[in-house]
Amino acid sequence: MEADFMQRIIVGVTGASGTIYAIDLLKKLAAIPDVETHLVLSQWAKQNLALETTLTLTQVKKLATVTYHNNDLGAAIASGSFLNDGMVIVPASMKTVAGIASGYGDNLISRAADVALKEQRKLIIVPRETPLSVLHLENLTKLARLGVQIIPPIPSFYDHPTEIQDLVNHQTMKLLDALAIANHAAPRWQGNGVTQ
């Protein structure tokens, strides 16, 4: 994108467990003045928000610059002419992964991901499922071969986390790094057992 534009990041939240990862990413992006976020939550993501957090849907929507309904296939982010700096699907359900891998854009999250693929823009997927079946692995491998960055929420322990937020911060750091957004979301490995 041209330098005069703010960074535009699309965030898709699906019905897999792990809504906390999306919320943390949105909070950290909201704290950066030159980043504009475009948020889409699936219906099951909304259900998980109520199950897994104490935040309301209104509170989460306020963390984003723009929000869309997942059925709105006429939204700006459904078009390749909408310039952006990347899309993150966090967490990504295996249903969504399968849909993207097969080019089945039946909702806005899948369509925006399909646009990222066809326009060769950055697409990051945070798959949240275990154990992974061969079918799951094949779909993720297919997407990785197409240039999608797969960043599962796998915790690190070299920084001696003491609470859940420490683990979430590490994941958000990985996502911000992948988006080329400078951050200090979590301690970094410095070598020889030192973190900073």
PDB file of N, CA and C in Angstrom, residues 77-143:
ATOM      1  N   ILE A  77     -14.464  -5.337   2.203  1.00  0.00           N
ATOM      2  CA  ILE A  77     -13.370  -6.313   2.259  1.00  0.00           C
ATOM      3  C   ILE A  77     -13.613  -7.540   1.380  1.00  0.00           C
ATOM      4  N   ALA A  78     -14.803  -7.636   0.759  1.00  0.00           N
ATOM      5  CA  ALA A  78     -15.096  -8.741  -0.151  1.00  0.00           C
ATOM      6  C   ALA A  78     -14.548  -8.492  -1.550  1.00  0.00           C
ATOM      7  N   SER A  79     -13.985  -7.310  -1.756  1.00  0.00           N
ATOM      8  CA  SER A  79     -13.488  -6.940  -3.084  1.00  0.00           C
ATOM      9  C   SER A  79     -11.971  -6.820  -3.102  1.00  0.00           C
ATOM     10  N   GLY A  80     -11.382  -7.259  -4.188  1.00  0.00           N
ATOM     11  CA  GLY A  80      -9.940  -7.122  -4.362  1.00  0.00           C
ATOM     12  C   GLY A  80      -9.504  -5.673  -4.503  1.00  0.00           C
ATOM     13  N   SER A  81     -10.436  -4.775  -4.825  1.00  0.00           N
ATOM     14  CA  SER A  81     -10.079  -3.357  -4.955  1.00  0.00           C
ATOM     15  C   SER A  81      -9.915  -2.675  -3.601  1.00  0.00           C
ATOM     16  N   PHE A  82     -10.318  -3.368  -2.528  1.00  0.00           N
ATOM     17  CA  PHE A  82     -10.129  -2.823  -1.177  1.00  0.00           C
ATOM     18  C   PHE A  82      -8.692  -3.128  -0.751  1.00  0.00           C
ATOM     19  N   LEU A  83      -7.856  -2.102  -0.768  1.00  0.00           N
ATOM     20  CA  LEU A  83      -6.439  -2.288  -0.423  1.00  0.00           C
ATOM     21  C   LEU A  83      -6.274  -2.538   1.071  1.00  0.00           C
ATOM     22  N   ASN A  84      -5.450  -3.501   1.408  1.00  0.00           N
ATOM     23  CA  ASN A  84      -5.170  -3.781   2.815  1.00  0.00           C
ATOM     24  C   ASN A  84      -3.796  -4.401   2.953  1.00  0.00           C
ATOM     25  N   ASP A  85      -3.338  -4.490   4.193  1.00  0.00           N
ATOM     26  CA  ASP A  85      -1.992  -4.984   4.473  1.00  0.00           C
ATOM     27  C   ASP A  85      -1.966  -6.401   5.007  1.00  0.00           C
ATOM     28  N   GLY A  86      -3.112  -7.053   5.051  1.00  0.00           N
ATOM     29  CA  GLY A  86      -3.139  -8.439   5.486  1.00  0.00           C
ATOM     30  C   GLY A  86      -4.412  -8.788   6.216  1.00  0.00           C
ATOM     31  N   MET A  87      -4.640 -10.099   6.296  1.00  0.00           N
ATOM     32  CA  MET A  87      -5.795 -10.620   7.010  1.00  0.00           C
ATOM     33  C   MET A  87      -5.339 -11.702   7.970  1.00  0.00           C
ATOM     34  N   VAL A  88      -5.910 -11.682   9.171  1.00  0.00           N
ATOM     35  CA  VAL A  88      -5.645 -12.707  10.171  1.00  0.00           C
ATOM     36  C   VAL A  88      -6.973 -13.358  10.535  1.00  0.00           C
ATOM     37  N   ILE A  89      -7.031 -14.680  10.493  1.00  0.00           N
ATOM     38  CA  ILE A  89      -8.205 -15.405  10.967  1.00  0.00           C
ATOM     39  C   ILE A  89      -7.798 -16.073  12.267  1.00  0.00           C
ATOM     40  N   VAL A  90      -8.362 -15.535  13.374  1.00  0.00           N
ATOM     41  CA  VAL A  90      -7.935 -15.962  14.706  1.00  0.00           C
ATOM     42  C   VAL A  90      -9.118 -15.988  15.665  1.00  0.00           C
ATOM     43  N   PRO A  91      -9.490 -17.125  16.214  1.00  0.00           N
ATOM     44  CA  PRO A  91      -9.016 -18.451  15.847  1.00  0.00           C
ATOM     45  C   PRO A  91      -9.692 -18.906  14.555  1.00  0.00           C
ATOM     46  N   ALA A  92      -9.094 -19.882  13.891  1.00  0.00           N
ATOM     47  CA  ALA A  92      -9.651 -20.412  12.648  1.00  0.00           C
ATOM     48  C   ALA A  92     -10.183 -21.816  12.883  1.00  0.00           C
ATOM     49  N   SER A  93     -11.459 -21.992  12.651  1.00  0.00           N
ATOM     50  CA  SER A  93     -12.059 -23.328  12.767  1.00  0.00           C
ATOM     51  C   SER A  93     -11.650 -24.169  11.567  1.00  0.00           C
ATOM     52  N   MET A  94     -11.722 -25.478  11.723  1.00  0.00           N
ATOM     53  CA  MET A  94     -11.391 -26.366  10.612  1.00  0.00           C
ATOM     54  C   MET A  94     -12.411 -26.255   9.494  1.00  0.00           C
ATOM     55  N   LYS A  95     -13.649 -25.873   9.817  1.00  0.00           N
ATOM     56  CA  LYS A  95     -14.654 -25.624   8.779  1.00  0.00           C
ATOM     57  C   LYS A  95     -14.219 -24.452   7.905  1.00  0.00           C
ATOM     58  N   THR A  96     -13.754 -23.381   8.542  1.00  0.00           N
ATOM     59  CA  THR A  96     -13.297 -22.214   7.789  1.00  0.00           C
ATOM     60  C   THR A  96     -12.062 -22.556   6.971  1.00  0.00           C
ATOM     61  N   VAL A  97     -11.126 -23.282   7.568  1.00  0.00           N
ATOM     62  CA  VAL A  97      -9.919 -23.698   6.845  1.00  0.00           C
ATOM     63  C   VAL A  97     -10.299 -24.504   5.608  1.00  0.00           C
ATOM     64  N   ALA A  98     -11.230 -25.449   5.769  1.00  0.00           N
ATOM     65  CA  ALA A  98     -11.666 -26.283   4.646  1.00  0.00           C
ATOM     66  C   ALA A  98     -12.315 -25.432   3.554  1.00  0.00           C
ATOM     67  N   GLY A  99     -13.144 -24.479   3.973  1.00  0.00           N
ATOM     68  CA  GLY A  99     -13.794 -23.610   3.005  1.00  0.00           C
ATOM     69  C   GLY A  99     -12.796 -22.796   2.200  1.00  0.00           C
ATOM     70  N   ILE A 100     -11.810 -22.234   2.876  1.00  0.00           N
ATOM     71  CA  ILE A 100     -10.794 -21.428   2.183  1.00  0.00           C
ATOM     72  C   ILE A 100      -9.964 -22.315   1.263  1.00  0.00           C
ATOM     73  N   ALA A 101      -9.579 -23.483   1.740  1.00  0.00           N
ATOM     74  CA  ALA A 101      -8.743 -24.393   0.946  1.00  0.00           C
ATOM     75  C   ALA A 101      -9.442 -24.854  -0.324  1.00  0.00           C
ATOM     76  N   SER A 102     -10.774 -24.901  -0.284  1.00  0.00           N
ATOM     77  CA  SER A 102     -11.528 -25.345  -1.460  1.00  0.00           C
ATOM     78  C   SER A 102     -12.098 -24.176  -2.268  1.00  0.00           C
ATOM     79  N   GLY A 103     -11.815 -22.948  -1.836  1.00  0.00           N
ATOM     80  CA  GLY A 103     -12.311 -21.780  -2.560  1.00  0.00           C
ATOM     81  C   GLY A 103     -13.799 -21.539  -2.401  1.00  0.00           C
ATOM     82  N   TYR A 104     -14.353 -22.002  -1.278  1.00  0.00           N
ATOM     83  CA  TYR A 104     -15.793 -21.891  -1.045  1.00  0.00           C
ATOM     84  C   TYR A 104     -16.064 -20.677  -0.164  1.00  0.00           C
ATOM     85  N   GLY A 105     -16.262 -19.533  -0.792  1.00  0.00           N
ATOM     86  CA  GLY A 105     -16.461 -18.285  -0.060  1.00  0.00           C
ATOM     87  C   GLY A 105     -17.921 -18.004   0.222  1.00  0.00           C
ATOM     88  N   ASP A 106     -18.535 -18.797   1.084  1.00  0.00           N
ATOM     89  CA  ASP A 106     -19.971 -18.664   1.350  1.00  0.00           C
ATOM     90  C   ASP A 106     -20.294 -17.643   2.421  1.00  0.00           C
ATOM     91  N   ASN A 107     -19.274 -17.063   3.065  1.00  0.00           N
ATOM     92  CA  ASN A 107     -19.497 -15.997   4.045  1.00  0.00           C
ATOM     93  C   ASN A 107     -18.382 -14.975   3.896  1.00  0.00           C
ATOM     94  N   LEU A 108     -18.469 -13.889   4.623  1.00  0.00           N
ATOM     95  CA  LEU A 108     -17.522 -12.796   4.420  1.00  0.00           C
ATOM     96  C   LEU A 108     -16.103 -13.166   4.834  1.00  0.00           C
ATOM     97  N   ILE A 109     -15.945 -13.940   5.909  1.00  0.00           N
ATOM     98  CA  ILE A 109     -14.599 -14.332   6.325  1.00  0.00           C
ATOM     99  C   ILE A 109     -13.924 -15.158   5.234  1.00  0.00           C
ATOM    100  N   SER A 110     -14.641 -16.163   4.735  1.00  0.00           N
ATOM    101  CA  SER A 110     -14.075 -17.015   3.683  1.00  0.00           C
ATOM    102  C   SER A 110     -13.844 -16.235   2.392  1.00  0.00           C
ATOM    103  N   ARG A 111     -14.766 -15.341   2.067  1.00  0.00           N
ATOM    104  CA  ARG A 111     -14.621 -14.540   0.843  1.00  0.00           C
ATOM    105  C   ARG A 111     -13.421 -13.593   0.952  1.00  0.00           C
ATOM    106  N   ALA A 112     -13.263 -12.928   2.090  1.00  0.00           N
ATOM    107  CA  ALA A 112     -12.126 -12.017   2.268  1.00  0.00           C
ATOM    108  C   ALA A 112     -10.805 -12.782   2.200  1.00  0.00           C
ATOM    109  N   ALA A 113     -10.798 -14.008   2.737  1.00  0.00           N
ATOM    110  CA  ALA A 113      -9.596 -14.845   2.648  1.00  0.00           C
ATOM    111  C   ALA A 113      -9.326 -15.242   1.206  1.00  0.00           C
ATOM    112  N   ASP A 114     -10.383 -15.567   0.473  1.00  0.00           N
ATOM    113  CA  ASP A 114     -10.249 -15.914  -0.943  1.00  0.00           C
ATOM    114  C   ASP A 114      -9.686 -14.734  -1.732  1.00  0.00           C
ATOM    115  N   VAL A 115     -10.127 -13.537  -1.388  1.00  0.00           N
ATOM    116  CA  VAL A 115      -9.610 -12.324  -2.032  1.00  0.00           C
ATOM    117  C   VAL A 115      -8.119 -12.165  -1.722  1.00  0.00           C
ATOM    118  N   ALA A 116      -7.740 -12.397  -0.473  1.00  0.00           N
ATOM    119  CA  ALA A 116      -6.322 -12.301  -0.109  1.00  0.00           C
ATOM    120  C   ALA A 116      -5.488 -13.263  -0.947  1.00  0.00           C
ATOM    121  N   LEU A 117      -5.992 -14.465  -1.155  1.00  0.00           N
ATOM    122  CA  LEU A 117      -5.279 -15.450  -1.971  1.00  0.00           C
ATOM    123  C   LEU A 117      -5.170 -15.000  -3.423  1.00  0.00           C
ATOM    124  N   LYS A 118      -6.274 -14.576  -4.002  1.00  0.00           N
ATOM    125  CA  LYS A 118      -6.244 -14.220  -5.425  1.00  0.00           C
ATOM    126  C   LYS A 118      -5.429 -12.951  -5.682  1.00  0.00           C
ATOM    127  N   GLU A 119      -5.405 -12.051  -4.709  1.00  0.00           N
ATOM    128  CA  GLU A 119      -4.641 -10.816  -4.854  1.00  0.00           C
ATOM    129  C   GLU A 119      -3.199 -10.979  -4.371  1.00  0.00           C
ATOM    130  N   GLN A 120      -2.878 -12.181  -3.871  1.00  0.00           N
ATOM    131  CA  GLN A 120      -1.550 -12.496  -3.342  1.00  0.00           C
ATOM    132  C   GLN A 120      -1.146 -11.536  -2.219  1.00  0.00           C
ATOM    133  N   ARG A 121      -2.104 -11.336  -1.303  1.00  0.00           N
ATOM    134  CA  ARG A 121      -1.857 -10.520  -0.124  1.00  0.00           C
ATOM    135  C   ARG A 121      -1.617 -11.424   1.078  1.00  0.00           C
ATOM    136  N   LYS A 122      -1.103 -10.858   2.129  1.00  0.00           N
ATOM    137  CA  LYS A 122      -0.782 -11.631   3.334  1.00  0.00           C
ATOM    138  C   LYS A 122      -2.048 -12.194   3.965  1.00  0.00           C
ATOM    139  N   LEU A 123      -2.022 -13.505   4.200  1.00  0.00           N
ATOM    140  CA  LEU A 123      -3.117 -14.187   4.886  1.00  0.00           C
ATOM    141  C   LEU A 123      -2.507 -15.059   5.970  1.00  0.00           C
ATOM    142  N   ILE A 124      -2.975 -14.844   7.198  1.00  0.00           N
ATOM    143  CA  ILE A 124      -2.464 -15.576   8.357  1.00  0.00           C
ATOM    144  C   ILE A 124      -3.622 -16.330   8.991  1.00  0.00           C
ATOM    145  N   ILE A 125      -3.395 -17.606   9.247  1.00  0.00           N
ATOM    146  CA  ILE A 125      -4.422 -18.438   9.868  1.00  0.00           C
ATOM    147  C   ILE A 125      -3.908 -18.987  11.192  1.00  0.00           C
ATOM    148  N   VAL A 126      -4.729 -18.853  12.230  1.00  0.00           N
ATOM    149  CA  VAL A 126      -4.411 -19.382  13.558  1.00  0.00           C
ATOM    150  C   VAL A 126      -5.353 -20.552  13.821  1.00  0.00           C
ATOM    151  N   PRO A 127      -4.953 -21.766  13.397  1.00  0.00           N
ATOM    152  CA  PRO A 127      -5.847 -22.916  13.557  1.00  0.00           C
ATOM    153  C   PRO A 127      -5.946 -23.345  15.011  1.00  0.00           C
ATOM    154  N   ARG A 128      -7.179 -23.624  15.455  1.00  0.00           N
ATOM    155  CA  ARG A 128      -7.399 -24.035  16.843  1.00  0.00           C
ATOM    156  C   ARG A 128      -8.171 -25.341  16.850  1.00  0.00           C
ATOM    157  N   GLU A 129      -7.431 -26.427  16.780  1.00  0.00           N
ATOM    158  CA  GLU A 129      -8.026 -27.754  16.821  1.00  0.00           C
ATOM    159  C   GLU A 129      -6.966 -28.753  17.263  1.00  0.00           C
ATOM    160  N   THR A 130      -7.370 -29.743  18.016  1.00  0.00           N
ATOM    161  CA  THR A 130      -6.461 -30.822  18.383  1.00  0.00           C
ATOM    162  C   THR A 130      -7.263 -32.028  18.833  1.00  0.00           C
ATOM    163  N   PRO A 131      -6.867 -33.231  18.459  1.00  0.00           N
ATOM    164  CA  PRO A 131      -5.799 -33.523  17.504  1.00  0.00           C
ATOM    165  C   PRO A 131      -6.220 -33.150  16.082  1.00  0.00           C
ATOM    166  N   LEU A 132      -5.245 -33.025  15.218  1.00  0.00           N
ATOM    167  CA  LEU A 132      -5.508 -32.692  13.826  1.00  0.00           C
ATOM    168  C   LEU A 132      -5.620 -33.975  13.012  1.00  0.00           C
ATOM    169  N   SER A 133      -6.687 -34.096  12.229  1.00  0.00           N
ATOM    170  CA  SER A 133      -6.835 -35.252  11.356  1.00  0.00           C
ATOM    171  C   SER A 133      -5.991 -35.059  10.102  1.00  0.00           C
ATOM    172  N   VAL A 134      -5.846 -36.108   9.329  1.00  0.00           N
ATOM    173  CA  VAL A 134      -5.124 -36.004   8.057  1.00  0.00           C
ATOM    174  C   VAL A 134      -5.796 -34.969   7.158  1.00  0.00           C
ATOM    175  N   LEU A 135      -7.109 -34.943   7.171  1.00  0.00           N
ATOM    176  CA  LEU A 135      -7.839 -33.967   6.357  1.00  0.00           C
ATOM    177  C   LEU A 135      -7.516 -32.535   6.781  1.00  0.00           C
ATOM    178  N   HIS A 136      -7.477 -32.286   8.092  1.00  0.00           N
ATOM    179  CA  HIS A 136      -7.103 -30.956   8.590  1.00  0.00           C
ATOM    180  C   HIS A 136      -5.703 -30.588   8.113  1.00  0.00           C
ATOM    181  N   LEU A 137      -4.770 -31.528   8.260  1.00  0.00           N
ATOM    182  CA  LEU A 137      -3.381 -31.288   7.875  1.00  0.00           C
ATOM    183  C   LEU A 137      -3.246 -31.058   6.371  1.00  0.00           C
ATOM    184  N   GLU A 138      -4.017 -31.806   5.590  1.00  0.00           N
ATOM    185  CA  GLU A 138      -3.963 -31.617   4.136  1.00  0.00           C
ATOM    186  C   GLU A 138      -4.480 -30.232   3.745  1.00  0.00           C
ATOM    187  N   ASN A 139      -5.566 -29.789   4.381  1.00  0.00           N
ATOM    188  CA  ASN A 139      -6.106 -28.457   4.086  1.00  0.00           C
ATOM    189  C   ASN A 139      -5.115 -27.365   4.480  1.00  0.00           C
ATOM    190  N   LEU A 140      -4.507 -27.501   5.657  1.00  0.00           N
ATOM    191  CA  LEU A 140      -3.522 -26.513   6.109  1.00  0.00           C
ATOM    192  C   LEU A 140      -2.286 -26.526   5.219  1.00  0.00           C
ATOM    193  N   THR A 141      -1.864 -27.714   4.808  1.00  0.00           N
ATOM    194  CA  THR A 141      -0.696 -27.824   3.918  1.00  0.00           C
ATOM    195  C   THR A 141      -0.991 -27.184   2.569  1.00  0.00           C
ATOM    196  N   LYS A 142      -2.188 -27.418   2.045  1.00  0.00           N
ATOM    197  CA  LYS A 142      -2.582 -26.803   0.771  1.00  0.00           C
ATOM    198  C   LYS A 142      -2.511 -25.282   0.869  1.00  0.00           C
ATOM    199  N   LEU A 143      -3.020 -24.735   1.972  1.00  0.00           N
ATOM    200  CA  LEU A 143      -2.986 -23.283   2.155  1.00  0.00           C
ATOM    201  C   LEU A 143      -1.559 -22.776   2.333  1.00  0.00           C
TER     202      LEU A 143
END
